[in-house]
Coordinates of C-alpha atoms in Angstrom, one line a residue:
N11 CA 0.0 0.0 0.0
K12 CA 2.8 2.4 0.9
L13 CA 4.6 1.6 -2.4
N14 CA 1.4 2.2 -4.4
K15 CA 0.9 5.6 -2.7
N16 CA 4.4 6.7 -3.5
K17 CA 4.9 5.1 -7.0
K18 CA 4.9 8.5 -8.6
Y19 CA 8.2 9.2 -6.9
F20 CA 10.1 6.3 -8.6
S21 CA 10.2 4.5 -12.0
G22 CA 10.6 0.8 -12.6
T23 CA 9.1 -2.2 -10.8
V24 CA 9.5 -3.3 -7.2
K25 CA 9.2 -7.0 -6.5
L26 CA 8.7 -8.1 -2.9
L27 CA 10.5 -11.4 -1.9
F28 CA 8.9 -13.3 1.0
E29 CA 11.3 -16.2 1.7
P30 CA 10.0 -19.4 3.3
A31 CA 12.0 -21.7 5.5
E32 CA 14.8 -19.2 6.2
E33 CA 15.8 -21.1 9.4
T34 CA 15.6 -24.6 8.0
T35 CA 16.3 -25.5 4.4
G36 CA 16.8 -22.0 3.1
G37 CA 14.0 -20.9 0.8
A38 CA 16.1 -18.4 -1.2
L39 CA 17.8 -21.1 -3.3
I40 CA 14.5 -22.8 -4.1
M41 CA 12.9 -19.4 -5.1
I42 CA 15.9 -18.7 -7.4
N43 CA 15.7 -22.1 -9.0
E44 CA 11.9 -21.6 -9.6
G45 CA 12.6 -18.3 -11.3
V46 CA 11.8 -15.6 -8.7
L47 CA 14.4 -13.3 -10.1
R48 CA 12.9 -13.4 -13.6
E49 CA 9.6 -12.1 -15.1
P50 CA 10.0 -9.3 -14.2
Y51 CA 13.8 -9.4 -14.2
V52 CA 15.3 -8.3 -10.8
E53 CA 18.3 -6.1 -11.2
R54 CA 19.2 -5.3 -7.6
I55 CA 18.1 -6.6 -4.2
V56 CA 17.7 -4.9 -0.8
G57 CA 17.2 -7.1 2.3
L58 CA 16.6 -6.2 5.9
H59 CA 16.8 -8.6 8.9
V60 CA 15.4 -7.6 12.2
S61 CA 18.0 -7.3 15.0
E62 CA 17.6 -7.1 18.7
D63 CA 21.2 -5.8 19.0
L64 CA 20.0 -2.5 17.5
D65 CA 17.5 0.0 19.0
C66 CA 14.2 0.5 17.2
G67 CA 14.6 3.2 14.5
K68 CA 18.2 2.4 13.7
I69 CA 19.6 0.5 10.6
G70 CA 23.0 -1.3 10.5
V71 CA 24.8 -1.8 7.2
K72 CA 28.2 -3.3 6.4
L73 CA 30.3 -3.3 3.2
D74 CA 31.6 -6.5 1.7
M75 CA 31.4 -9.6 4.0
V76 CA 28.3 -9.5 6.1
N77 CA 27.5 -13.1 7.2
A78 CA 29.5 -16.3 7.5
A79 CA 29.1 -19.5 5.5
S80 CA 28.1 -22.7 7.3
N81 CA 28.7 -26.4 7.0
P82 CA 26.6 -28.6 9.3
F83 CA 28.2 -32.0 10.0
T84 CA 27.5 -35.4 11.6
I85 CA 30.3 -37.6 13.1
R86 CA 29.9 -41.2 14.0
V87 CA 32.6 -42.8 16.2
K88 CA 32.4 -46.6 16.3
G89 CA 34.3 -48.6 18.9
K90 CA 33.7 -51.9 20.7
G91 CA 31.2 -52.0 23.5
G92 CA 31.5 -53.9 26.8
H93 CA 31.3 -53.8 30.6
G94 CA 32.7 -50.7 32.3
A95 CA 34.7 -52.9 34.6
H96 CA 36.8 -54.3 31.7
P97 CA 37.7 -51.3 29.5
D98 CA 40.8 -53.2 28.2
K99 CA 38.4 -55.5 26.3
T100 CA 36.6 -52.6 24.6
V101 CA 37.3 -49.7 22.4
D102 CA 35.6 -46.9 24.3
P103 CA 34.0 -44.5 21.7
I104 CA 33.2 -42.0 24.5
V105 CA 36.9 -41.5 25.2
V106 CA 37.7 -41.4 21.5
T107 CA 34.9 -38.8 21.1
S108 CA 36.4 -36.6 23.8
N109 CA 39.7 -36.6 22.0
V110 CA 38.0 -35.8 18.7
V111 CA 36.1 -32.8 20.2
M112 CA 39.3 -31.3 21.6
A113 CA 41.4 -32.0 18.5
I114 CA 39.1 -30.3 16.0
Q115 CA 39.2 -27.1 18.0
T116 CA 42.8 -26.7 17.1
I117 CA 41.8 -26.1 13.5
A118 CA 40.5 -22.7 14.5
S119 CA 43.1 -21.9 17.1
R120 CA 46.2 -23.2 15.4
E121 CA 45.6 -23.7 11.6
V122 CA 43.6 -20.7 10.4
A123 CA 44.9 -17.1 10.4
P124 CA 43.7 -15.4 13.6
V125 CA 42.3 -12.5 11.6
N126 CA 39.9 -14.8 9.9
P127 CA 37.2 -16.0 12.4
V128 CA 36.4 -19.7 12.3
V129 CA 33.8 -21.3 14.6
I130 CA 33.5 -25.1 15.0
T131 CA 30.6 -25.9 17.3
I132 CA 29.7 -29.4 18.6
G133 CA 26.0 -29.0 19.5
S134 CA 25.1 -32.6 20.4
I135 CA 26.8 -35.8 21.6
N136 CA 24.7 -39.0 21.9
G137 CA 26.0 -42.3 23.1
G138 CA 25.5 -44.9 25.9
T139 CA 22.6 -46.1 27.9
A140 CA 23.9 -46.9 31.4
P141 CA 26.8 -45.7 33.7
N142 CA 28.5 -49.1 33.7
I143 CA 28.3 -50.0 30.0
I144 CA 30.8 -48.8 27.4
P145 CA 28.7 -48.2 24.3
E146 CA 29.4 -49.4 20.8
E147 CA 29.0 -46.1 19.1
V148 CA 28.7 -42.3 19.7
T149 CA 27.2 -39.8 17.3
L150 CA 28.0 -36.1 17.3
S151 CA 26.6 -33.2 15.3
G152 CA 27.9 -29.7 14.8
I153 CA 28.4 -26.8 12.4
I154 CA 31.4 -25.0 10.9
R155 CA 31.2 -21.3 10.3
T156 CA 33.8 -19.5 8.1
I157 CA 34.1 -16.1 6.4
T158 CA 36.4 -16.9 3.5
R159 CA 35.9 -19.4 0.7
E160 CA 39.5 -20.7 1.2
D161 CA 39.0 -21.3 4.9
R162 CA 35.7 -23.0 4.2
V163 CA 37.4 -25.6 2.0
Y164 CA 40.4 -26.0 4.3
V165 CA 38.4 -26.5 7.5
V166 CA 36.2 -29.2 6.0
K167 CA 39.2 -31.0 4.7
R168 CA 41.0 -30.8 8.1
L169 CA 37.9 -31.9 10.0
E170 CA 37.8 -35.1 7.9
E171 CA 41.5 -35.7 8.3
I172 CA 41.6 -35.1 12.1
I173 CA 38.6 -37.4 12.7
D174 CA 40.1 -40.2 10.7
G175 CA 43.5 -39.7 12.4
V176 CA 42.3 -39.5 16.0
C177 CA 39.9 -42.4 15.6
S178 CA 42.5 -44.6 14.0
A179 CA 45.1 -43.8 16.6
L180 CA 42.7 -44.9 19.3
R181 CA 41.6 -48.1 17.5
A182 CA 38.2 -46.8 16.6
E183 CA 36.4 -46.0 13.3
G184 CA 35.3 -42.5 12.5
R185 CA 33.1 -41.3 9.8
V186 CA 31.9 -37.7 9.1
V187 CA 29.3 -36.4 6.7
V188 CA 29.6 -32.7 6.0
E189 CA 26.7 -30.8 4.4
E190 CA 26.9 -27.8 2.1
G191 CA 25.2 -25.1 4.2
Y192 CA 24.6 -21.4 3.4
P193 CA 27.4 -19.4 1.5
C194 CA 28.9 -16.2 2.8
L195 CA 26.8 -13.1 2.2
Y196 CA 28.6 -10.3 0.4
N197 CA 27.2 -6.8 0.1
D198 CA 27.7 -4.8 -3.1
K199 CA 29.6 -1.5 -2.7
E200 CA 27.2 0.6 -4.8
M201 CA 24.1 -1.0 -3.1
V202 CA 25.5 -0.3 0.4
R203 CA 26.0 3.3 -0.7
R204 CA 22.4 3.5 -1.8
V205 CA 21.0 1.8 1.3
K206 CA 22.9 4.3 3.5
K207 CA 21.7 7.3 1.5
I208 CA 18.1 6.3 1.5
G209 CA 18.3 5.1 5.1
K210 CA 19.6 8.5 6.2
R211 CA 16.8 10.2 4.4
I212 CA 14.2 8.1 6.1
V213 CA 15.5 7.5 9.7
G214 CA 18.1 10.3 10.0
E215 CA 21.9 10.3 9.5
R216 CA 22.7 9.4 13.1
N217 CA 20.4 6.3 13.0
V218 CA 22.3 4.6 10.1
L219 CA 25.1 2.7 11.7
E220 CA 28.2 1.0 10.3
Q221 CA 28.3 -2.7 11.2
E222 CA 32.0 -3.2 12.1
N223 CA 32.4 -6.9 12.0
P224 CA 30.8 -9.7 10.0
S225 CA 28.3 -11.9 11.8
M226 CA 29.2 -15.5 12.3
G227 CA 25.5 -16.3 12.0
V228 CA 24.4 -17.3 8.5
E229 CA 21.8 -15.8 6.2
S230 CA 20.1 -17.5 3.3
F231 CA 19.7 -14.2 1.5
A232 CA 23.3 -14.9 0.6
Y233 CA 22.0 -17.0 -2.3
F234 CA 20.3 -13.9 -3.7
A235 CA 23.6 -11.9 -3.2
Q236 CA 25.3 -14.5 -5.4
E237 CA 22.9 -13.7 -8.2
R238 CA 22.4 -9.9 -8.0
P239 CA 24.0 -6.9 -6.4
M240 CA 22.9 -6.9 -2.8
G241 CA 22.4 -4.3 -0.1
F242 CA 21.6 -6.2 3.1
G243 CA 21.1 -4.5 6.4
R244 CA 19.8 -4.9 9.9
K245 CA 16.7 -3.2 11.2
G246 CA 16.7 -2.5 14.9
E247 CA 13.9 -4.0 17.0
R248 CA 15.3 -3.5 20.5
V249 CA 13.4 -1.2 22.8
A250 CA 15.8 1.1 24.7
K251 CA 16.7 0.0 28.2
T252 CA 15.0 -3.4 27.6
P253 CA 17.3 -6.4 28.4
R254 CA 18.3 -8.4 25.4
R255 CA 16.2 -11.5 25.0
T256 CA 17.7 -15.0 24.8
L257 CA 15.6 -17.3 22.7
P258 CA 15.3 -20.9 23.8
P259 CA 17.2 -23.5 21.7
R260 CA 15.3 -25.1 18.8
R261 CA 14.1 -28.6 19.7
G262 CA 14.4 -31.1 16.9
G263 CA 14.8 -30.5 13.2
R264 CA 17.7 -28.8 11.6
T265 CA 18.9 -25.4 12.6
V266 CA 21.2 -23.5 10.3
G267 CA 21.2 -20.0 11.8

């Protein structure tokens, strides 16, 4: 309705993109594959994500790298189960898993340049049924977050190598499946300039803020940014002096944010 009332002030066509499944499978890629950027042809894209880190009435914008890429993964460590009183007759996958968790953290701390943030999170570990039984198998799931394409490839490669090496050294078998998650989101220089200019006209110059660092969270609008020049920003939703909310963790399903 607002666009219709003000259409005399601009030429061209505005297409509104309402993306489904942003926090699960990533609706942007499906929309692109189904032709959302055609008929009429989309030349440029502007995106806004609500942010509780910014006060209401403010907009945050960043040039170049905005959001990290992600690679969810699942690790299966297979040992040899048995009674807890006789660990020498087993291959304890819980002990092996503990070593795996610690070893893969050295990828970020010792193998990637400190100026390039890398996050490797283990979000779940499942194995065992009783305190006195060594299980046969342990399953872990986690996610990798990187901000350069080179680091993304390198970290996935090293994750696979370290899991194989640690498990082999401790007489267990390790397998990892790494998924291709969301890509990095890059903002276009000219689009950022336009977003800032228009933003200052609407909310005032002091309310358009520069986002200093990339977010290690992921954003499926990154798929759109791969196709067209993107100006992606954050729209503040925090009420002044209101404590920041902490959302409960998602239960079940796949989380990619």
